[in-house]
CSV table of C-alpha atoms and ligand atoms in Angstrom, one decimal:
chain,number,residue,atom,x,y,z
A,298,MET,CA,0.0,0.0,0.0
A,299,SER,CA,1.4,3.4,-1.0
A,300,TYR,CA,1.6,6.2,1.6
A,301,LYS,CA,-1.2,8.0,-0.2
A,302,GLU,CA,-3.4,4.9,-0.1
A,303,GLU,CA,-2.6,4.5,3.6
A,304,LEU,CA,-3.8,8.1,4.3
A,305,ILE,CA,-6.9,7.6,2.3
A,306,SER,CA,-7.8,4.4,4.2
A,307,LYS,CA,-7.2,6.2,7.5
A,308,ILE,CA,-9.6,9.0,6.5
A,309,ILE,CA,-12.2,6.4,5.5
A,310,LYS,CA,-11.7,4.3,8.6
A,311,TYR,CA,-12.0,7.2,11.1
A,312,GLY,CA,-14.8,8.9,9.1
A,313,LYS,CA,-16.8,5.6,9.5
A,314,ILE,CA,-16.0,5.5,13.3
A,315,CYS,CA,-17.1,9.2,13.6
A,316,GLY,CA,-20.3,8.2,11.7
A,317,GLU,CA,-21.0,5.3,14.0
A,318,LYS,CA,-20.6,7.5,17.1
A,319,ASN,CA,-22.9,10.1,15.6
A,320,TYR,CA,-20.1,12.7,15.7
A,321,THR,CA,-20.6,13.5,12.0
A,322,PRO,CA,-24.3,13.2,11.0
A,323,GLY,CA,-25.2,13.0,7.3
A,324,TYR,CA,-23.2,15.4,5.1
A,325,SER,CA,-21.7,17.4,8.0
A,326,GLY,CA,-18.0,17.8,8.6
A,327,ASN,CA,-14.9,17.0,6.7
A,328,ILE,CA,-11.6,15.2,7.3
A,329,SER,CA,-8.1,15.7,5.8
A,330,ALA,CA,-4.5,14.5,6.0
A,331,ARG,CA,-1.4,16.5,5.1
A,332,TYR,CA,0.1,15.0,1.9
A,333,GLU,CA,3.1,16.2,-0.1
A,334,ASP,CA,2.6,19.9,-0.9
A,335,GLY,CA,-1.0,19.9,0.0
A,336,MET,CA,-3.6,17.6,1.6
A,337,LEU,CA,-6.0,14.7,1.0
A,338,ILE,CA,-9.5,16.0,1.9
A,339,THR,CA,-13.0,14.7,1.7
A,340,VAL,CA,-14.9,16.0,-1.4
A,341,SER,CA,-17.7,18.5,-1.3
A,342,GLY,CA,-21.0,16.8,-0.5
A,343,SER,CA,-19.5,13.6,0.9
A,344,ALA,CA,-20.8,11.9,4.1
A,345,ASN,CA,-17.9,11.2,6.5
A,346,GLY,CA,-19.6,8.1,7.9
A,347,TYR,CA,-19.9,6.5,4.4
A,348,LEU,CA,-16.7,7.5,2.6
A,349,LYS,CA,-15.4,5.7,-0.5
A,350,GLU,CA,-11.9,6.1,-2.0
A,351,SER,CA,-13.4,8.4,-4.7
A,352,ASP,CA,-14.6,10.7,-1.9
A,353,ILE,CA,-11.1,11.9,-1.1
A,354,VAL,CA,-9.3,14.4,-3.3
A,355,TYR,CA,-5.7,15.6,-3.4
A,356,THR,CA,-5.8,19.4,-3.1
A,357,GLY,CA,-3.0,21.9,-3.1
A,358,PHE,CA,-2.4,24.5,-0.4
A,359,ASP,CA,-3.8,27.0,-3.0
A,360,GLY,CA,-7.1,25.2,-2.5
A,361,VAL,CA,-7.1,23.9,-6.1
A,362,SER,CA,-8.0,20.2,-6.7
A,363,LYS,CA,-5.2,18.2,-8.3
A,364,GLU,CA,-7.7,15.6,-9.6
A,365,ASP,CA,-10.0,16.3,-12.5
A,366,GLY,CA,-13.7,16.4,-11.7
A,367,LYS,CA,-13.2,16.2,-8.0
A,368,LYS,CA,-14.2,19.2,-5.8
A,369,PRO,CA,-12.7,19.5,-2.3
A,370,SER,CA,-14.8,20.3,0.7
A,371,SER,CA,-16.0,23.9,0.9
A,372,GLU,CA,-14.1,24.2,4.2
A,373,LYS,CA,-10.8,23.4,2.5
A,374,PHE,CA,-9.2,26.8,3.4
A,375,LEU,CA,-9.9,26.1,7.1
A,376,HIS,CA,-7.8,22.9,6.8
A,377,ILE,CA,-5.1,24.7,4.7
A,378,GLU,CA,-4.8,27.6,7.2
A,379,ILE,CA,-4.4,25.2,10.2
A,380,TYR,CA,-1.7,23.1,8.3
A,381,LYS,CA,0.1,26.4,7.5
A,382,LYS,CA,0.0,27.6,11.0
A,383,ARG,CA,1.0,24.3,12.6
A,384,PRO,CA,3.7,22.3,10.9
A,385,ASP,CA,3.3,19.6,13.6
A,386,ILE,CA,-0.4,18.9,12.6
A,387,ASN,CA,-0.8,16.2,10.0
A,388,PHE,CA,-4.5,15.3,10.4
A,389,ILE,CA,-7.6,17.5,10.8
A,390,ILE,CA,-11.2,16.4,11.7
A,391,HIS,CA,-14.0,18.8,11.6
A,392,VAL,CA,-17.4,17.5,12.8
A,393,HIS,CA,-20.8,18.7,14.2
A,394,ALA,CA,-20.7,16.3,17.2
A,395,PRO,CA,-24.0,17.0,19.1
A,396,TYR,CA,-22.6,17.8,22.6
A,397,LEU,CA,-19.7,19.9,21.3
A,398,SER,CA,-22.0,21.6,18.8
A,399,SER,CA,-24.5,22.3,21.7
A,400,PHE,CA,-21.8,24.4,23.4
A,401,ALA,CA,-20.8,26.0,20.1
A,402,CYS,CA,-24.5,26.9,19.4
A,403,SER,CA,-25.0,28.4,22.9
A,404,GLY,CA,-22.0,30.6,22.5
A,405,LYS,CA,-20.2,28.8,25.4
A,406,ASP,CA,-16.5,27.8,25.4
A,407,LEU,CA,-15.1,24.8,27.3
A,408,LEU,CA,-12.2,26.7,28.9
A,409,ALA,CA,-13.3,26.3,32.6
A,410,PRO,CA,-11.2,23.7,34.4
A,411,VAL,CA,-14.0,21.2,35.2
A,412,MET,CA,-12.4,17.8,34.7
A,413,ALA,CA,-8.7,16.9,35.3
A,414,GLU,CA,-8.2,14.8,32.2
A,415,ASN,CA,-9.4,17.5,29.9
A,416,VAL,CA,-7.2,20.1,31.5
A,417,PHE,CA,-4.3,17.7,30.8
A,418,TYR,CA,-5.2,17.0,27.2
A,419,PHE,CA,-6.6,20.3,26.0
A,420,GLY,CA,-5.8,23.0,28.5
A,421,GLY,CA,-9.2,24.3,27.4
A,422,ILE,CA,-11.3,24.4,24.3
A,423,PRO,CA,-11.9,27.9,23.1
A,424,LEU,CA,-14.9,29.2,21.1
A,425,ALA,CA,-14.2,30.9,17.7
A,426,LYS,CA,-16.5,33.7,16.7
A,427,TYR,CA,-19.2,32.9,14.2
A,428,ALA,CA,-18.7,33.4,10.5
A,429,LEU,CA,-20.5,32.1,7.4
A,430,PRO,CA,-19.5,28.4,6.7
A,431,SER,CA,-16.8,28.2,4.0
A,432,SER,CA,-16.0,31.9,4.3
A,433,MET,CA,-12.5,33.3,4.7
A,434,GLU,CA,-13.8,35.1,7.8
A,435,LEU,CA,-14.5,31.7,9.3
A,436,VAL,CA,-11.0,30.5,8.4
A,437,TYR,CA,-9.5,33.6,10.1
A,438,ASN,CA,-11.7,33.5,13.2
A,439,THR,CA,-11.0,29.8,13.8
A,440,ALA,CA,-7.5,29.1,12.6
A,441,LYS,CA,-6.0,31.8,14.8
A,442,TYR,CA,-6.8,29.7,17.9
A,443,PHE,CA,-4.5,26.9,16.7
A,444,VAL,CA,-1.5,29.0,17.7
A,445,GLU,CA,-2.3,28.0,21.2
A,446,TYR,CA,-4.8,25.2,21.1
A,447,ASP,CA,-5.3,21.9,19.1
A,448,ALA,CA,-9.1,21.9,19.3
A,449,VAL,CA,-11.6,24.7,18.8
A,450,LEU,CA,-15.4,25.1,19.0
A,451,MET,CA,-16.9,27.0,16.1
A,452,GLU,CA,-19.8,29.2,17.1
A,453,ASN,CA,-23.2,28.2,15.8
A,454,HIS,CA,-21.5,25.5,13.8
A,455,GLY,CA,-19.3,22.7,15.3
A,456,PHE,CA,-15.8,21.6,16.3
A,457,VAL,CA,-12.4,21.2,14.7
A,458,ILE,CA,-9.3,19.3,15.9
A,459,GLY,CA,-5.8,18.8,14.6
A,460,SER,CA,-3.0,16.4,15.5
A,461,LYS,CA,0.2,14.8,14.5
A,462,THR,CA,-1.6,11.4,14.0
A,463,MET,CA,-5.2,10.5,12.9
A,464,GLU,CA,-5.5,8.3,15.9
A,465,ASP,CA,-4.7,11.0,18.4
A,466,ALA,CA,-7.0,13.5,16.6
A,467,TYR,CA,-9.9,11.0,16.8
A,468,TYR,CA,-9.2,9.9,20.4
A,469,LYS,CA,-9.2,13.6,21.5
A,470,LEU,CA,-12.4,14.2,19.6
A,471,GLU,CA,-13.9,11.3,21.5
A,472,LEU,CA,-12.6,12.8,24.8
A,473,ALA,CA,-13.9,16.3,23.9
A,474,GLU,CA,-17.4,15.1,23.0
A,475,SER,CA,-17.8,13.1,26.2
A,476,TYR,CA,-16.4,16.1,28.1
A,477,ALA,CA,-19.0,18.4,26.6
A,478,GLN,CA,-21.7,15.9,27.7
A,479,VAL,CA,-20.3,15.9,31.3
A,480,VAL,CA,-20.2,19.7,31.4
A,481,LEU,CA,-23.8,19.8,30.2
A,482,ASN,CA,-24.7,17.4,33.0
A,483,THR,CA,-23.0,19.5,35.6
A,484,TYR,CA,-25.5,22.3,34.6
A,485,ILE,CA,-28.4,19.9,35.5
A,486,LEU,CA,-26.7,19.0,38.8
A,487,GLY,CA,-26.4,22.6,39.9
A,488,GLY,CA,-23.1,23.6,38.3
A,489,ALA,CA,-19.6,22.3,38.1
A,490,LYS,CA,-17.2,22.5,41.1
A,491,LEU,CA,-14.2,24.0,39.3
A,492,LEU,CA,-10.6,23.0,39.9
A,493,ASP,CA,-8.7,25.8,41.5
A,494,LYS,CA,-5.6,27.5,40.1
A,495,ASN,CA,-3.1,25.3,42.0
A,496,GLN,CA,-4.9,22.1,41.1
A,497,THR,CA,-5.0,23.2,37.4
A,498,GLN,CA,-1.3,24.1,37.4
A,499,ALA,CA,-0.4,20.7,39.0
A,500,ILE,CA,-2.3,18.9,36.3
A,501,LEU,CA,-0.5,20.9,33.5
A,502,LYS,CA,2.9,20.0,35.1
A,503,LEU,CA,2.0,16.3,34.5
A,504,ARG,CA,2.3,16.9,30.7
B,890,ZN,ZN1,-19.1,22.3,9.4
């Protein structure tokens, strides 16, 4: 299997898992992998949970498809900007996972130190200001957080995460979605008991 085929099979595999977990309902979301001088990204109109090889297109960092007749996802520039900002990121997953999207749609970030494990893995998950999907404003509003964070909520939209490996990006998406569910439950139970500054700093030192 060539490196390109390996990346394509990873996108298909983790797209399917995201679908099974209901992280990426229907046509929502897009997934990419850094490849040569561009990326392999899901095509426009594809469904992440049901990807075929033909649903992935090699696209340059200028946003132009390198394969005739295949159109990359309309969020291609978001992926490109994150890859440009973060040379250590090789895989990006953008989804509309329901619990994370609930926070994004309520204009609430996940920065408060509620749960030790999430402080360790994320520091926090910030909320990027709303902009029209596929617009350059959305790219700017969202990608800028990747200077400091690996995962970002997109207001009235969804969630995006990048990592060195596809496995790590996916595992952290899973953590983040269950974290959002826990935080939502703390509202029902009268509000979270936050970790204090000393506790938070001790967790960050474990990194
Ligand atoms: Zn989206």
